[in-house]
PDB file of C-alpha atoms in Angstrom:
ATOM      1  CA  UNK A  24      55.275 -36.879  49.372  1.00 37.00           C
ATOM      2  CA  UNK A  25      58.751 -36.816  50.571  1.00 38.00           C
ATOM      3  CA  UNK A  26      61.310 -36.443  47.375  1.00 43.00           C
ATOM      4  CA  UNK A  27      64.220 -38.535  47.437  1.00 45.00           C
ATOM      5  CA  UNK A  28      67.560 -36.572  47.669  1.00 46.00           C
ATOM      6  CA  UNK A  29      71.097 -38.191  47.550  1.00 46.00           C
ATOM      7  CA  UNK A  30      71.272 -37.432  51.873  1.00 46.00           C
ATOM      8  CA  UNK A  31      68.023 -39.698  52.290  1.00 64.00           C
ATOM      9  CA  UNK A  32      68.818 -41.646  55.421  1.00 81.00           C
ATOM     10  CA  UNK A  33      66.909 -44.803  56.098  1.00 86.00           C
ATOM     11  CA  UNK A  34      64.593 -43.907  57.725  1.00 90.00           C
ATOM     12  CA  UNK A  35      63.231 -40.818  55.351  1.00 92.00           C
ATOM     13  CA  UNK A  36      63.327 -43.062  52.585  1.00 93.00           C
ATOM     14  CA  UNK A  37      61.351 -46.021  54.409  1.00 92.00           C
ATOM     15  CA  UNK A  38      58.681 -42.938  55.132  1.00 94.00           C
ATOM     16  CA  UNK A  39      58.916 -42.390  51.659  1.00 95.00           C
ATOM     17  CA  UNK A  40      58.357 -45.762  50.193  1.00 96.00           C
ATOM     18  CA  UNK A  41      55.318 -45.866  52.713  1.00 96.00           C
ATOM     19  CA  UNK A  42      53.666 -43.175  51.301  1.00 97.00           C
ATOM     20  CA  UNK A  43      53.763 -43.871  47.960  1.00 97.00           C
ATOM     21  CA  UNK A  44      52.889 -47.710  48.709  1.00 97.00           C
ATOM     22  CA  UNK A  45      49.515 -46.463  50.279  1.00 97.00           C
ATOM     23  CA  UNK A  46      48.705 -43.554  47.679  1.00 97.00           C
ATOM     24  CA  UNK A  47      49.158 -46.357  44.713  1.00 97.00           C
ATOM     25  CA  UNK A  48      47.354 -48.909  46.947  1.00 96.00           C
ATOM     26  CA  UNK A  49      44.190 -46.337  47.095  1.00 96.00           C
ATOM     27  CA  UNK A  50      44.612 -45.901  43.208  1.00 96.00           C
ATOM     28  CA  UNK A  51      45.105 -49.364  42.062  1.00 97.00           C
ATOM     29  CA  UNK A  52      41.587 -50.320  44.420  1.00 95.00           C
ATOM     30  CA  UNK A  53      39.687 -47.866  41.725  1.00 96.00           C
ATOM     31  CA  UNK A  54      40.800 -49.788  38.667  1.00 97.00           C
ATOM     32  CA  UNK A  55      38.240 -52.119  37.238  1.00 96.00           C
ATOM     33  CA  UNK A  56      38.522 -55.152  36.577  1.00 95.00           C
ATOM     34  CA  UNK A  57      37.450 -54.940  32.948  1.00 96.00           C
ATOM     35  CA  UNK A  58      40.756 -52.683  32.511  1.00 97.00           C
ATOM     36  CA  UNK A  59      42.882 -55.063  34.565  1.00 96.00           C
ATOM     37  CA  UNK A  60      41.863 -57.974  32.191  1.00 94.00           C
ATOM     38  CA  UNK A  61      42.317 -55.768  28.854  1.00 94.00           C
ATOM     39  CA  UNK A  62      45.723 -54.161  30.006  1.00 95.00           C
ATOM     40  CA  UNK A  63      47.337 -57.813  30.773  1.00 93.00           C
ATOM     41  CA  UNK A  64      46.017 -58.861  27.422  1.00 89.00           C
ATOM     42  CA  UNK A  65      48.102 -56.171  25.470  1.00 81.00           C
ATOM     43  CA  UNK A  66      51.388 -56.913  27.367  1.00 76.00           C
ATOM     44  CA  UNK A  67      51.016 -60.606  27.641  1.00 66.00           C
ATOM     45  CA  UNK A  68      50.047 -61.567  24.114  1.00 58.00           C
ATOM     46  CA  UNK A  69      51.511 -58.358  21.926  1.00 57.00           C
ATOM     47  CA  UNK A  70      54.603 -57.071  23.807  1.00 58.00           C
ATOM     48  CA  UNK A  71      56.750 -60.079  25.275  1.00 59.00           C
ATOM     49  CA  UNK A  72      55.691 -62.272  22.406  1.00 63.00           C
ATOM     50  CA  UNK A  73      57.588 -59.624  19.900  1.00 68.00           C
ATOM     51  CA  UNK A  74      60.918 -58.905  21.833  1.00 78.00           C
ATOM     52  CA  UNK A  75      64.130 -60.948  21.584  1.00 82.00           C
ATOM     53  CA  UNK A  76      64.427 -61.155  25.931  1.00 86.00           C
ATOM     54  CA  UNK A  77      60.962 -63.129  25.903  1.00 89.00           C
ATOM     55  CA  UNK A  78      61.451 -64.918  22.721  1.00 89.00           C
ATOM     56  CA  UNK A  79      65.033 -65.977  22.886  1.00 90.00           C
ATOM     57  CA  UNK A  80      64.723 -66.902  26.311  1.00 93.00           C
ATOM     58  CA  UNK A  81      64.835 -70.716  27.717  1.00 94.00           C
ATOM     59  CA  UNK A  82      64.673 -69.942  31.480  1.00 95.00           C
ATOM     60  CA  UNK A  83      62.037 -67.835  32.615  1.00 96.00           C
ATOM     61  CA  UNK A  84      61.088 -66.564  36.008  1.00 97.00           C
ATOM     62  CA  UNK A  85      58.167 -64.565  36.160  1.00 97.00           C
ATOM     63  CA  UNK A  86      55.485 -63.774  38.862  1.00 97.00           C
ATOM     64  CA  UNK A  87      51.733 -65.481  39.419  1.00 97.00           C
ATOM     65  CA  UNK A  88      49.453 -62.651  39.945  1.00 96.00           C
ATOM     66  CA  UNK A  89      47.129 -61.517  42.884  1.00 94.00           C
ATOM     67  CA  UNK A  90      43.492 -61.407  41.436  1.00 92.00           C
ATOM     68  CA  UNK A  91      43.139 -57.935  41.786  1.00 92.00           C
ATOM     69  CA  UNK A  92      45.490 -55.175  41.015  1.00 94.00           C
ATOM     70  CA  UNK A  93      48.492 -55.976  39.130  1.00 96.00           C
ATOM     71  CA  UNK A  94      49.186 -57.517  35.451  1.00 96.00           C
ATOM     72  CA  UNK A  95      47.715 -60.585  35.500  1.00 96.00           C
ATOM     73  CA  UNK A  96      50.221 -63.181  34.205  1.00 95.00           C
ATOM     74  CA  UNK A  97      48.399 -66.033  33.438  1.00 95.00           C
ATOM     75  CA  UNK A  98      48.383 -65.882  29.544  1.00 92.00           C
ATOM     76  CA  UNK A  99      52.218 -65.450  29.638  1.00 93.00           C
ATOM     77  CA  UNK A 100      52.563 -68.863  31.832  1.00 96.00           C
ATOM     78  CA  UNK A 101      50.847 -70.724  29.334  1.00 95.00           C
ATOM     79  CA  UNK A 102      52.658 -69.058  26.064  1.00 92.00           C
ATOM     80  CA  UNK A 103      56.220 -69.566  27.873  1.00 94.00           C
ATOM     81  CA  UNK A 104      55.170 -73.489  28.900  1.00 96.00           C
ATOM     82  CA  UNK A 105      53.780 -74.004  24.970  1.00 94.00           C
ATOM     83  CA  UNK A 106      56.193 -72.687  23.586  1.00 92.00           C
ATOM     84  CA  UNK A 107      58.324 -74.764  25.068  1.00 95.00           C
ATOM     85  CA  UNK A 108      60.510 -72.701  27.596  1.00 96.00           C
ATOM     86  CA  UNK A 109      61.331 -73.905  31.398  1.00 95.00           C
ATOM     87  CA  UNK A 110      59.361 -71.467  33.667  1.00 97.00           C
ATOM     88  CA  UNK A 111      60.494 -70.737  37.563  1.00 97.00           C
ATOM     89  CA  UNK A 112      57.892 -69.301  40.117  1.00 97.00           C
ATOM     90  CA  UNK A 113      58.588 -67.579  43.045  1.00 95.00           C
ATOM     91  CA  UNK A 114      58.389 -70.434  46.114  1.00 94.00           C
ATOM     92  CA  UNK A 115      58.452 -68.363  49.596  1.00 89.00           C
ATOM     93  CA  UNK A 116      59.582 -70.895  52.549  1.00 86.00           C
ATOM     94  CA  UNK A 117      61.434 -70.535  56.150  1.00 83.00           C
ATOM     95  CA  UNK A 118      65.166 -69.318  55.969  1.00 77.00           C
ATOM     96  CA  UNK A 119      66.121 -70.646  58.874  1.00 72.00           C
ATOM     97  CA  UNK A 120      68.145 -67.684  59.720  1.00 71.00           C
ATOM     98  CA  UNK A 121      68.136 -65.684  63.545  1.00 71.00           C
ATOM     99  CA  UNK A 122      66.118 -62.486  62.741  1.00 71.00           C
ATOM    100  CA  UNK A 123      69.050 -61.018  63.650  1.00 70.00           C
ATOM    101  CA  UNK A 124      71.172 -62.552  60.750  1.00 69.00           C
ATOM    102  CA  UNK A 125      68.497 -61.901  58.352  1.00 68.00           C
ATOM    103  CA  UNK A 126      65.005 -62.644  56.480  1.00 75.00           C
ATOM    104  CA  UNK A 127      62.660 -65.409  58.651  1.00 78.00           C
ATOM    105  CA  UNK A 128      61.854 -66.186  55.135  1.00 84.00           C
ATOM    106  CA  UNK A 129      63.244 -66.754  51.433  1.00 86.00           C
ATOM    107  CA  UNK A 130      61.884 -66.198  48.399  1.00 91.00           C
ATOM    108  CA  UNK A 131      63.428 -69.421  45.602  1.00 91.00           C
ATOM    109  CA  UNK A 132      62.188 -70.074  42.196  1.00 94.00           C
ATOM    110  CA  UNK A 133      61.382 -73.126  41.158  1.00 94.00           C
ATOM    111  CA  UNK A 134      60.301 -74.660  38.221  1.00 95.00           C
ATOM    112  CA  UNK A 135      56.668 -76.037  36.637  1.00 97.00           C
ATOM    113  CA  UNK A 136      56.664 -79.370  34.622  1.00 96.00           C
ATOM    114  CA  UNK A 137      53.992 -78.442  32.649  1.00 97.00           C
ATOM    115  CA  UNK A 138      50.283 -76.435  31.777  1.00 97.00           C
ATOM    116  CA  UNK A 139      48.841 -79.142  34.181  1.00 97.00           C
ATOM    117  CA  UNK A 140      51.020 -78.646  36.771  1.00 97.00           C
ATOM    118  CA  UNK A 141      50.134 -74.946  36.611  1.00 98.00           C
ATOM    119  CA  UNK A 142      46.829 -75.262  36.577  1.00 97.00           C
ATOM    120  CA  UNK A 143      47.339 -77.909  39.727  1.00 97.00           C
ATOM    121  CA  UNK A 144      48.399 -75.083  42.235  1.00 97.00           C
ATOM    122  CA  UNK A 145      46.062 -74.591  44.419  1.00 95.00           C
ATOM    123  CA  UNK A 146      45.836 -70.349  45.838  1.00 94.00           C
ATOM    124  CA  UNK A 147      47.352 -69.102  48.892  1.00 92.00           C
ATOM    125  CA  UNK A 148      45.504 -66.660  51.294  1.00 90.00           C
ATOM    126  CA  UNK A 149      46.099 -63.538  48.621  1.00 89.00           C
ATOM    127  CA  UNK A 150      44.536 -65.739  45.949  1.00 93.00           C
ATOM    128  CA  UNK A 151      48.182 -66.300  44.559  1.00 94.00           C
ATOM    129  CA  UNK A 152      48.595 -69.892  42.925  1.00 95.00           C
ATOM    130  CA  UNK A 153      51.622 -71.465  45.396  1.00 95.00           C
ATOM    131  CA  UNK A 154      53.762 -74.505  44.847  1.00 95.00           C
ATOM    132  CA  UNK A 155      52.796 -77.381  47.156  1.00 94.00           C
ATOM    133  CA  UNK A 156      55.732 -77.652  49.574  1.00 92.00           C
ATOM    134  CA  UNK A 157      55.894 -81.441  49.374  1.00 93.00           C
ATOM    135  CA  UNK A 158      56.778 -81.116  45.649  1.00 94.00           C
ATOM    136  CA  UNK A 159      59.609 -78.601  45.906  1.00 90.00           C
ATOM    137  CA  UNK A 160      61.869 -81.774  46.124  1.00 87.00           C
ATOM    138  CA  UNK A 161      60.953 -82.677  42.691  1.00 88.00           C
ATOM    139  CA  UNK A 162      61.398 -79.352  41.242  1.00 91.00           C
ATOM    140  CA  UNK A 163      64.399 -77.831  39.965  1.00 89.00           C
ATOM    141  CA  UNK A 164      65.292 -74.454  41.513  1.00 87.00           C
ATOM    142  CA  UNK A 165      67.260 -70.878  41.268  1.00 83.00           C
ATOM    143  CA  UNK A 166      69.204 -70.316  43.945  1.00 75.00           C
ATOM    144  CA  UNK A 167      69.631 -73.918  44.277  1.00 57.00           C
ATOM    145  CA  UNK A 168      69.474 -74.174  48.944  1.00 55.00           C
ATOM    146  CA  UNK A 169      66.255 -75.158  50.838  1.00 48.00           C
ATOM    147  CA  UNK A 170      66.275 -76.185  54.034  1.00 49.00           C
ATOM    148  CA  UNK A 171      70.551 -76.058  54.401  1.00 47.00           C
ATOM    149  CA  UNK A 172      70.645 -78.445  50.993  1.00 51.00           C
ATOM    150  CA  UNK A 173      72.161 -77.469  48.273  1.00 52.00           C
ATOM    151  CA  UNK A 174      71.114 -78.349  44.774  1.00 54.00           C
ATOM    152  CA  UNK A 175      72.508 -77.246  41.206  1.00 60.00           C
ATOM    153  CA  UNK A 176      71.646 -73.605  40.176  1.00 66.00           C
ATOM    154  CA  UNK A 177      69.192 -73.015  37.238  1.00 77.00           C
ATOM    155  CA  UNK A 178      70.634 -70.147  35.832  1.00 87.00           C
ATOM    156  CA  UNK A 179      67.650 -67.577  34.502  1.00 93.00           C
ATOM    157  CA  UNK A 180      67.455 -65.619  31.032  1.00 93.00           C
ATOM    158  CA  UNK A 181      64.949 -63.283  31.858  1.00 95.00           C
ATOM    159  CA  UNK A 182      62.782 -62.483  35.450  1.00 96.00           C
ATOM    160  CA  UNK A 183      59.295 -60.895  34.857  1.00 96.00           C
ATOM    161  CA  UNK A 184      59.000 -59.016  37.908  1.00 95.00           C
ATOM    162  CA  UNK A 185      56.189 -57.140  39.847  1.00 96.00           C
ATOM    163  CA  UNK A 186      55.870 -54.079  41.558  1.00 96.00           C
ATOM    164  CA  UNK A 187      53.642 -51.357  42.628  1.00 97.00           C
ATOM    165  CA  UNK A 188      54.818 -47.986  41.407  1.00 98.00           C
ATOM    166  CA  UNK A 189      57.455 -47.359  38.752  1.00 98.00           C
ATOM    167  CA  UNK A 190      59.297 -44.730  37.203  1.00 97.00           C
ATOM    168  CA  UNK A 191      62.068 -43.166  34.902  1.00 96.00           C
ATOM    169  CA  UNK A 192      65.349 -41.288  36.988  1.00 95.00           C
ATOM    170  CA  UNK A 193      65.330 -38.135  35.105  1.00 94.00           C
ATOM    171  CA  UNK A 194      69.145 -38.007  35.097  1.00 93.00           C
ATOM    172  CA  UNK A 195      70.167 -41.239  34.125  1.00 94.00           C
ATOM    173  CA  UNK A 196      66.710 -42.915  32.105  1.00 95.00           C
ATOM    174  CA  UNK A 197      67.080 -46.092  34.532  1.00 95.00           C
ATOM    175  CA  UNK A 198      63.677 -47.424  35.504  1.00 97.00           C
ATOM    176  CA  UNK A 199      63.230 -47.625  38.685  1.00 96.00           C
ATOM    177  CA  UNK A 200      60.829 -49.921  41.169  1.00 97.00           C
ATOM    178  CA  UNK A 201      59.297 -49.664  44.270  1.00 96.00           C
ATOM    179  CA  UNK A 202      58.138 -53.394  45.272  1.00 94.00           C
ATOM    180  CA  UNK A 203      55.534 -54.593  47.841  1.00 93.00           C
ATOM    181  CA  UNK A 204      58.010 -53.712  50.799  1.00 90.00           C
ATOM    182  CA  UNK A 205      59.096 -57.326  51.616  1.00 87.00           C
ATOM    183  CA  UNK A 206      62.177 -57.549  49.950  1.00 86.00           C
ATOM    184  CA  UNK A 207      61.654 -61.104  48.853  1.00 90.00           C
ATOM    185  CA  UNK A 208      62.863 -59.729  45.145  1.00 92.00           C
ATOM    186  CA  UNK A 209      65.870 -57.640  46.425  1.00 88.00           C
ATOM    187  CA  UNK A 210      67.282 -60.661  48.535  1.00 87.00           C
ATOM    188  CA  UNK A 211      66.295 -62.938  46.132  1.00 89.00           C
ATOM    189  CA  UNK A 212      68.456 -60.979  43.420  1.00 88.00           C
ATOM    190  CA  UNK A 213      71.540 -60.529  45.818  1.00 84.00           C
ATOM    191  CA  UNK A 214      71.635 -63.945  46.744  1.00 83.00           C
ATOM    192  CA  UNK A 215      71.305 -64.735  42.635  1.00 85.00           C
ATOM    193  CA  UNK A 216      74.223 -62.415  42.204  1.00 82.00           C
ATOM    194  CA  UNK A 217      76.565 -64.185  44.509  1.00 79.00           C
ATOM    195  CA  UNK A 218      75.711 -67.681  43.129  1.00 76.00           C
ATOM    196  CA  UNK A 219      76.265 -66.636  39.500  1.00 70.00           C
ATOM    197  CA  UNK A 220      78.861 -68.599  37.787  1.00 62.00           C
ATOM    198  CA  UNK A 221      81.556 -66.569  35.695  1.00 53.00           C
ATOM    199  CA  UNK A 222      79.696 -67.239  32.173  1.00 53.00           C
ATOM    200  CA  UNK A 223      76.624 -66.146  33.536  1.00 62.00           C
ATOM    201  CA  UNK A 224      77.946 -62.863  34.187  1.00 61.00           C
ATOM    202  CA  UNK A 225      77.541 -59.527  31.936  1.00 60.00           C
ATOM    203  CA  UNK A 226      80.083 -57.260  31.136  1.00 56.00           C
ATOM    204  CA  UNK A 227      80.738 -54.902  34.875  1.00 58.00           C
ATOM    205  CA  UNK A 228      80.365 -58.286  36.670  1.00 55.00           C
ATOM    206  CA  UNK A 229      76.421 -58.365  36.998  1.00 63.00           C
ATOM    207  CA  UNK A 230      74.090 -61.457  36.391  1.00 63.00           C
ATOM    208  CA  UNK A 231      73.301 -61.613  32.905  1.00 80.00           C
ATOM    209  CA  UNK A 232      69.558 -62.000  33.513  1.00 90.00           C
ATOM    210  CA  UNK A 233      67.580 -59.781  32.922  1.00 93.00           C
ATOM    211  CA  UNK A 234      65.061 -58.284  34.920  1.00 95.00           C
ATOM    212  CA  UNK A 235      61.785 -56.273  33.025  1.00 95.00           C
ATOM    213  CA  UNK A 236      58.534 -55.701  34.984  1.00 96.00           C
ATOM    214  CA  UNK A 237      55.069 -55.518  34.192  1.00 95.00           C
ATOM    215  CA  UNK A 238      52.769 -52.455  34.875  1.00 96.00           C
ATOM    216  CA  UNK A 239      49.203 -51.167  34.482  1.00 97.00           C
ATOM    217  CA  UNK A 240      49.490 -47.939  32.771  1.00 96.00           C
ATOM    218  CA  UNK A 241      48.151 -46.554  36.151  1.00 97.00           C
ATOM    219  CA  UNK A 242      51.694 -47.747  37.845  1.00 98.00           C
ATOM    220  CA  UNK A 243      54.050 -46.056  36.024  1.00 97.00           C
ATOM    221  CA  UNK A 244      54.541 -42.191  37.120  1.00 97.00           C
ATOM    222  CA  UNK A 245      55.114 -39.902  34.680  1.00 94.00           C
ATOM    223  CA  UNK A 246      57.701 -36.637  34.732  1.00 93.00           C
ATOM    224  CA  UNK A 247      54.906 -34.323  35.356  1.00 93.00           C
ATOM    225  CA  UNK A 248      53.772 -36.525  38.171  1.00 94.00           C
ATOM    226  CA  UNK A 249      54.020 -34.864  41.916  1.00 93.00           C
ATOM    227  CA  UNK A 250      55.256 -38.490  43.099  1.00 95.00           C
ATOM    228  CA  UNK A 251      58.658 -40.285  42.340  1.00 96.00           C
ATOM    229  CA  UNK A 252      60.239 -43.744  43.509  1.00 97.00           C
ATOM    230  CA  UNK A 253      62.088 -43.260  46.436  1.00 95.00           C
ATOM    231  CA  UNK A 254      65.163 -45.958  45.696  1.00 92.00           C
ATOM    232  CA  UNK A 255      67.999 -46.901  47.922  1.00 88.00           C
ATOM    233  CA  UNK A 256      71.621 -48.211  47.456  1.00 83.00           C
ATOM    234  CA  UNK A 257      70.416 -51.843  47.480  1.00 79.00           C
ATOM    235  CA  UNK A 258      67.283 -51.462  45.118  1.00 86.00           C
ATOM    236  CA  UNK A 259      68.322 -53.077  41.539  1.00 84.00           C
ATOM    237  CA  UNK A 260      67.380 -51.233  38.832  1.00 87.00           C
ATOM    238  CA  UNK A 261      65.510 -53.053  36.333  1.00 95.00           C
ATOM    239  CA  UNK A 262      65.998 -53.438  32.143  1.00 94.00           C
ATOM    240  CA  UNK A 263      62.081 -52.246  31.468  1.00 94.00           C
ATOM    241  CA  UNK A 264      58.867 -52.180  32.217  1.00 94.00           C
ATOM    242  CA  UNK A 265      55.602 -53.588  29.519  1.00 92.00           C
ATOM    243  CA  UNK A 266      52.971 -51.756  29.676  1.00 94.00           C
ATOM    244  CA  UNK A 267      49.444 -52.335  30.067  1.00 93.00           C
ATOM    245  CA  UNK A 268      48.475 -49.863  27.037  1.00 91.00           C
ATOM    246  CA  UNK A 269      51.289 -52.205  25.174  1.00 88.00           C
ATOM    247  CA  UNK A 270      54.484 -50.371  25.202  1.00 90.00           C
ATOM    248  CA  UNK A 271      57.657 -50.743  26.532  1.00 90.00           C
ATOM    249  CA  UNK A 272      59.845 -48.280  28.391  1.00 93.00           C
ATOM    250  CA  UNK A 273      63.402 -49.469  28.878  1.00 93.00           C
ATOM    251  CA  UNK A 274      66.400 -48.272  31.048  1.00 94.00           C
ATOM    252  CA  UNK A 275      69.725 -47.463  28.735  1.00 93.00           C
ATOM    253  CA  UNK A 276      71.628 -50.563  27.743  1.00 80.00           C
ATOM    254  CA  UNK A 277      75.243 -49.035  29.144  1.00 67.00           C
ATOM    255  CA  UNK A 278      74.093 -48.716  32.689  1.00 55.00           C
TER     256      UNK A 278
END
């Protein structure tokens, strides 16, 4: 696979991200679905359940999970909603941009009411649970615009992200992320950035949220690994990974 180098144009590192999206797609299709279930029990009920991000969190954002091949997030839905913390998932609708001025569509987050609501969504075509459109209205939402209206911001504590390969930057101990290729998380995360309100910004000028992802053990590449994730000037690094053999890698806290 191509290596990243700091002269990567655009174009070598979209090659790049290609390749490494279709080696980890072969690899994740071998994992059984026995080890899928018993990996997303060891970071959903031991890992965020013990760390002061999940537990002193109010506002959550955190991804519902394909059926196959990713942490499965459905135990950490229902601890965050008992436990009584607001949770935001991802809501994917029209931009209403030209192509040319950017994405055809947005990725929002927007909130559940409650375990029934969740367990009210009915699956999309990937067998993802999705918000019914007609009830977005009712929801409250982060960043607050649908459809050209605006609505107040829900500022987030902490967005559980996925992603399909991950990895530590040998010179600086960031984790890094390569996603699914649709950018929905990369907009979504700039567009966050501009809407954040002074007090909801860290030290540097960033968002305060922050952003940890979940893995199978199978996801994350290790030094010795042949493979590395190819990042670009507008992929966010991320705070840390959980995972699926229960621990937790994290980037350095003065980045």
């Amino acid at each position: 696979m191509m290596q990243q180098t700091p002269e990567m144009n655009s174009t070598a590192l979209k090659t790049a991200k290609t390749q490494l999206r279709s080696l980890m797609k072969q690899r994740l299709a071998s994992i059984p679905p026995e080890s899928i279930a018993s990996q997303s029990g060891l970071t959903s009920l031991q890992q965020p359940g013990q760390i002061p991000p999940y537990v002193n969190a109010k506002n959550v954002a955190v991804y519902l999970s394909m059926p196959h091949g990713e942490i499965q997030t459905d135990l950490i839905v229902r601890d965050a909603l008992s436990s009584g913390k607001r949770v935001f998932i991802p809501y994917l609708h029209k931009s209403g941009l030209p192509a040319a001025d950017g994405p055809t569509r947005l990725m929002d987050m927007v909130s559940l009411r409650d375990v029934e609501d969740y367990e009210a969504l009915q699956r999309d075509k990937w067998g993802i649970p999705s918000v019914d459109a007609a009830t977005v209205n009712q929801r409250q939402r982060s960043v607050g615009e649908l459809g050209g209206e605006r609505s107040e911001d829900a500022s987030l504590d902490l967005i559980l992200l996925p992603g399909v390969a991950f990895d530590t930057d040998p010179s600086t101990g960031v984790i890094r992320r390569l996603g699914h290729g649709k950018g929905f998380y990369d907009y979504f995360l700039h567009r966050y950035t501009l809407a954040a309100s002074e007090q909801d910004r860290a030290p540097g000028g960033r968002p305060s949220v922050l952003l940890y992802a979940l893995a199978l053990q199978e996801q994350f590449l290790p030094p010795s690994s042949e493979h590395t994730v190819p990042v670009g000037p507008h992929d966010q690094p991320i705070d840390g990974v959980f995972l699926g053999d229960g621990e937790l890698r994290m980037s350095p806290t003065d980045r």
